[in-house]
mmCIF file of C-alpha atoms in Angstrom:
data_model
loop_
_atom_site.group_PDB
_atom_site.id
_atom_site.type_symbol
_atom_site.label_atom_id
_atom_site.label_comp_id
_atom_site.label_asym_id
_atom_site.label_seq_id
_atom_site.Cartn_x
_atom_site.Cartn_y
_atom_site.Cartn_z
ATOM 1 C CA VAL A 20 0.000 0.000 0.000
ATOM 2 C CA ILE A 21 1.718 3.151 -1.211
ATOM 3 C CA ARG A 22 1.147 6.803 -2.061
ATOM 4 C CA ALA A 23 2.572 7.557 -5.494
ATOM 5 C CA LYS A 24 2.376 9.381 -8.819
ATOM 6 C CA ALA A 25 2.604 7.695 -12.213
ATOM 7 C CA VAL A 26 5.192 9.534 -14.297
ATOM 8 C CA SER A 27 5.149 7.437 -17.487
ATOM 9 C CA ALA A 28 3.557 4.380 -19.079
ATOM 10 C CA LYS A 29 4.600 1.926 -21.772
ATOM 11 C CA GLU A 30 3.374 -1.421 -23.053
ATOM 12 C CA VAL A 31 5.762 -4.308 -22.319
ATOM 13 C CA ASP A 32 5.845 -8.065 -22.889
ATOM 14 C CA SER A 33 5.279 -10.103 -19.746
ATOM 15 C CA GLY A 34 6.013 -13.634 -20.907
ATOM 16 C CA ASN A 35 3.727 -15.943 -22.883
ATOM 17 C CA ASP A 36 0.364 -17.539 -22.196
ATOM 18 C CA ILE A 37 -0.152 -21.327 -22.296
ATOM 19 C CA TYR A 38 -0.517 -21.171 -26.098
ATOM 20 C CA GLY A 39 2.765 -19.312 -26.613
ATOM 21 C CA ASN A 40 1.139 -15.930 -27.324
ATOM 22 C CA PRO A 41 2.850 -12.876 -25.774
ATOM 23 C CA ILE A 42 1.177 -11.359 -22.710
ATOM 24 C CA LYS A 43 1.117 -7.563 -22.826
ATOM 25 C CA ARG A 44 1.168 -5.399 -19.704
ATOM 26 C CA ILE A 45 1.230 -1.673 -19.062
ATOM 27 C CA GLN A 46 4.319 -0.713 -17.082
ATOM 28 C CA TYR A 47 3.868 2.491 -15.086
ATOM 29 C CA GLU A 48 7.005 4.143 -13.804
ATOM 30 C CA ILE A 49 6.044 5.671 -10.479
ATOM 31 C CA LYS A 50 7.417 8.101 -7.952
ATOM 32 C CA GLN A 51 6.510 7.418 -4.336
ATOM 33 C CA ILE A 52 5.562 10.412 -2.209
ATOM 34 C CA LYS A 53 7.788 11.044 0.818
ATOM 35 C CA ALA A 54 6.344 10.517 4.301
ATOM 36 C CA ARG A 55 6.506 12.695 7.361
ATOM 37 C CA GLY A 56 6.858 10.549 10.489
ATOM 38 C CA HIS A 57 5.658 7.015 11.221
ATOM 39 C CA ILE A 58 3.194 5.322 8.889
ATOM 40 C CA GLY A 59 1.248 2.104 8.472
ATOM 41 C CA CYS A 60 1.805 -0.932 10.665
ATOM 42 C CA SER A 61 5.560 -0.416 10.955
ATOM 43 C CA LEU A 62 7.823 2.401 12.006
ATOM 44 C CA THR A 63 9.212 4.281 9.028
ATOM 45 C CA PRO A 64 11.785 7.069 9.342
ATOM 46 C CA ALA A 65 10.789 10.582 8.305
ATOM 47 C CA SER A 66 11.384 11.455 4.644
ATOM 48 C CA ALA A 67 11.044 7.814 3.566
ATOM 49 C CA PRO A 68 8.716 6.931 0.661
ATOM 50 C CA GLN A 69 5.137 6.486 1.856
ATOM 51 C CA MET A 70 4.945 2.711 2.098
ATOM 52 C CA PHE A 71 1.961 2.081 4.324
ATOM 53 C CA LYS A 72 2.400 -1.686 4.034
ATOM 54 C CA GLY A 73 4.888 -3.679 2.000
ATOM 55 C CA PRO A 74 8.564 -4.385 1.352
ATOM 56 C CA ASP A 75 11.410 -2.260 2.738
ATOM 57 C CA GLN A 76 12.319 -0.854 -0.669
ATOM 58 C CA ASP A 77 10.925 1.663 -3.122
ATOM 59 C CA ILE A 78 8.433 0.494 -5.709
ATOM 60 C CA GLU A 79 9.709 1.661 -9.095
ATOM 61 C CA PHE A 80 7.177 0.081 -11.449
ATOM 62 C CA ILE A 81 3.513 -0.888 -11.337
ATOM 63 C CA TYR A 82 2.197 -3.404 -13.868
ATOM 64 C CA THR A 83 -1.370 -3.918 -14.995
ATOM 65 C CA ALA A 84 -3.285 -5.459 -17.885
ATOM 66 C CA PRO A 85 -3.537 -3.250 -20.990
ATOM 67 C CA SER A 86 -7.274 -2.498 -20.678
ATOM 68 C CA THR A 87 -10.112 -2.520 -18.172
ATOM 69 C CA ALA A 88 -11.747 -5.309 -20.212
ATOM 70 C CA VAL A 89 -9.045 -7.648 -18.865
ATOM 71 C CA CYS A 90 -9.009 -6.071 -15.365
ATOM 72 C CA GLY A 91 -6.318 -3.457 -16.019
ATOM 73 C CA ARG A 92 -6.216 -0.213 -14.006
ATOM 74 C CA LEU A 93 -5.561 2.976 -15.911
ATOM 75 C CA LEU A 94 -3.508 5.649 -14.134
ATOM 76 C CA ASP A 95 -3.052 9.258 -15.166
ATOM 77 C CA THR A 96 0.594 9.779 -16.145
ATOM 78 C CA GLY A 97 2.609 12.968 -16.074
ATOM 79 C CA GLY A 98 3.158 12.980 -12.324
ATOM 80 C CA LYS A 99 0.378 15.412 -11.433
ATOM 81 C CA LYS A 100 -2.197 13.091 -9.836
ATOM 82 C CA GLU A 101 -1.334 11.364 -6.528
ATOM 83 C CA TYR A 102 -2.798 7.938 -5.768
ATOM 84 C CA LEU A 103 -3.230 5.618 -2.818
ATOM 85 C CA ILE A 104 -2.463 2.232 -4.383
ATOM 86 C CA ALA A 105 -2.900 -1.227 -2.877
ATOM 87 C CA GLY A 106 -1.615 -4.093 -4.990
ATOM 88 C CA LYS A 107 0.556 -7.169 -4.985
ATOM 89 C CA SER A 108 4.295 -6.691 -4.598
ATOM 90 C CA GLU A 109 6.970 -9.024 -5.937
ATOM 91 C CA GLY A 110 9.433 -7.542 -3.432
ATOM 92 C CA ASN A 111 11.857 -6.523 -6.213
ATOM 93 C CA GLY A 112 10.597 -3.010 -6.879
ATOM 94 C CA LYS A 113 7.648 -4.271 -8.948
ATOM 95 C CA MET A 114 3.965 -4.167 -8.059
ATOM 96 C CA HIS A 115 0.873 -5.493 -9.874
ATOM 97 C CA ILE A 116 -2.632 -3.998 -9.768
ATOM 98 C CA THR A 117 -6.013 -5.064 -11.153
ATOM 99 C CA LEU A 118 -9.550 -3.703 -11.047
ATOM 100 C CA CYS A 119 -10.012 -5.618 -7.779
ATOM 101 C CA ASP A 120 -7.252 -3.655 -6.006
ATOM 102 C CA LEU A 121 -7.786 -0.374 -4.206
ATOM 103 C CA VAL A 122 -6.616 2.567 -6.305
ATOM 104 C CA SER A 123 -7.939 5.984 -5.224
ATOM 105 C CA THR A 124 -6.809 9.499 -5.950
ATOM 106 C CA TRP A 125 -5.239 10.981 -2.821
ATOM 107 C CA ASP A 126 -7.554 14.013 -3.058
ATOM 108 C CA SER A 127 -10.647 11.757 -2.942
ATOM 109 C CA LEU A 128 -9.714 10.397 0.507
ATOM 110 C CA THR A 129 -11.401 11.906 3.540
ATOM 111 C CA PRO A 130 -9.329 13.720 6.197
ATOM 112 C CA THR A 131 -9.979 10.740 8.504
ATOM 113 C CA GLN A 132 -8.618 8.262 5.953
ATOM 114 C CA LYS A 133 -5.471 10.340 5.391
ATOM 115 C CA LYS A 134 -4.850 10.769 9.112
ATOM 116 C CA SER A 135 -5.597 7.099 9.776
ATOM 117 C CA LEU A 136 -3.094 5.951 7.139
ATOM 118 C CA ASN A 137 -0.388 7.931 8.933
ATOM 119 C CA GLN A 138 -1.457 7.290 12.535
ATOM 120 C CA ARG A 139 -4.592 5.357 13.463
ATOM 121 C CA TYR A 140 -4.642 2.270 11.227
ATOM 122 C CA GLN A 141 -1.403 1.064 12.839
ATOM 123 C CA MET A 142 -3.329 0.848 16.121
ATOM 124 C CA GLY A 143 -5.537 -1.820 14.526
ATOM 125 C CA CYS A 144 -2.901 -4.092 13.006
ATOM 126 C CA GLU A 145 -3.828 -6.852 15.479
ATOM 127 C CA CYS A 146 -7.570 -6.407 14.892
ATOM 128 C CA LYS A 147 -9.752 -8.236 12.372
ATOM 129 C CA ILE A 148 -12.473 -6.526 10.368
ATOM 130 C CA SER A 149 -15.444 -8.804 9.693
ATOM 131 C CA ARG A 150 -17.751 -7.919 6.809
ATOM 132 C CA CYS A 151 -21.464 -7.851 7.490
ATOM 133 C CA LEU A 152 -23.203 -8.689 4.221
ATOM 134 C CA SER A 153 -26.756 -8.879 5.618
ATOM 135 C CA ILE A 154 -28.416 -8.123 8.914
ATOM 136 C CA PRO A 155 -28.200 -9.650 11.521
ATOM 137 C CA CYS A 156 -24.485 -10.321 11.831
ATOM 138 C CA PHE A 157 -22.166 -10.741 14.784
ATOM 139 C CA VAL A 158 -18.502 -10.735 15.752
ATOM 140 C CA SER A 159 -17.061 -14.013 17.031
ATOM 141 C CA SER A 160 -14.330 -12.537 19.257
ATOM 142 C CA SER A 161 -13.419 -9.287 21.000
ATOM 143 C CA ASP A 162 -10.574 -8.578 18.559
ATOM 144 C CA GLU A 163 -13.005 -7.986 15.667
ATOM 145 C CA CYS A 164 -14.707 -4.879 14.329
ATOM 146 C CA LEU A 165 -17.948 -5.418 12.424
ATOM 147 C CA TRP A 166 -17.927 -3.562 9.085
ATOM 148 C CA THR A 167 -21.546 -2.792 8.156
ATOM 149 C CA ASP A 168 -21.266 -0.347 5.214
ATOM 150 C CA TRP A 169 -22.281 -3.068 2.724
ATOM 151 C CA ALA A 170 -25.389 -4.147 4.652
ATOM 152 C CA MET A 171 -26.506 -0.749 5.950
ATOM 153 C CA GLU A 172 -25.779 1.453 2.930
ATOM 154 C CA LYS A 173 -27.176 -0.561 0.001
ATOM 155 C CA ASN A 174 -24.055 -2.514 -0.999
ATOM 156 C CA ASN A 175 -21.748 0.491 -0.588
ATOM 157 C CA VAL A 176 -18.112 -0.514 -0.008
ATOM 158 C CA ASP A 177 -17.071 3.115 0.450
ATOM 159 C CA GLY A 178 -19.582 4.155 3.084
ATOM 160 C CA ARG A 179 -19.542 6.030 6.359
ATOM 161 C CA GLN A 180 -17.444 3.495 8.298
ATOM 162 C CA ALA A 181 -14.829 3.240 5.548
ATOM 163 C CA LYS A 182 -14.583 7.025 5.225
ATOM 164 C CA HIS A 183 -14.798 8.210 8.827
ATOM 165 C CA TYR A 184 -13.777 5.386 11.202
ATOM 166 C CA ALA A 185 -10.748 3.246 12.054
ATOM 167 C CA CYS A 186 -10.779 -0.135 13.825
ATOM 168 C CA ILE A 187 -8.266 0.131 16.685
ATOM 169 C CA LYS A 188 -7.116 -2.061 19.568
ATOM 170 C CA ARG A 189 -8.135 -0.737 22.983
ATOM 171 C CA SER A 190 -6.130 -1.007 26.211
ATOM 172 C CA ASP A 191 -8.165 -4.059 27.327
ATOM 173 C CA GLY A 192 -7.156 -5.956 24.156
ATOM 174 C CA SER A 193 -10.531 -5.659 22.448
ATOM 175 C CA CYS A 194 -11.030 -3.864 19.142
ATOM 176 C CA ALA A 195 -13.582 -1.164 18.381
ATOM 177 C CA TRP A 196 -14.377 1.499 15.821
ATOM 178 C CA TYR A 197 -12.809 4.880 16.479
ATOM 179 C CA ARG A 198 -14.492 7.877 14.910
ATOM 180 C CA GLY A 199 -12.088 10.267 13.274
ATOM 181 C CA MET A 200 -12.798 13.718 11.937
ATOM 182 C CA ALA A 201 -16.457 14.007 11.010
ATOM 183 C CA PRO A 202 -17.500 15.827 7.844
ATOM 184 C CA PRO A 203 -19.122 19.240 8.389
ATOM 185 C CA LYS A 204 -22.875 19.266 8.858
ATOM 186 C CA GLN A 205 -24.809 20.298 5.741
ATOM 187 C CA GLU A 206 -26.542 23.236 7.439
ATOM 188 C CA PHE A 207 -23.139 24.860 8.054
ATOM 189 C CA LEU A 208 -22.166 24.396 4.421
ATOM 190 C CA ASP A 209 -25.311 26.219 3.311
ATOM 191 C CA ILE A 210 -24.774 29.317 5.470
ATOM 192 C CA GLU A 211 -23.731 32.364 3.483
ATOM 193 C CA ASP A 212 -22.730 35.826 4.590
ATOM 194 C CA PRO A 213 -25.500 38.408 4.091
#
């Protein structure tokens, strides 16, 4: 899980399929954004690339299929748009992403999500998040947080819990949702100066 910009893209061969046909991939050259302080589930020195979870080295390239029809993820190149990217790392500076992986623009994240990536999520590394797909649902142990966005918000995977809460371990060893910064109330957004 990294914060990065895509600076260039090119189509490359990635071996052959079972019939001997070449497999094409898009290779994105990326630049990881530098961190300030400790991040993710491990302690990272200041000014290190923002690796929220993964190997102890920079990711230089991200690979994906050449189109969304075969589960490829398209990134904006030119180094202007920052992304939060979760994918599969080979541990050699290469990472692979598909449509099933989390790829969000950094600007689309809520203040709670940004702060939690740098501080709060590490407090939940020993916790388990259990998905609730339909009501009723229950946790089976005290080290679980029940994620209900899907069931409560009409199959929404990016709902209120995902945007504004973090599952953290409490001092008694149990896990619970912690509410981060709440969005402003609508009535305050609608107030205008006379």
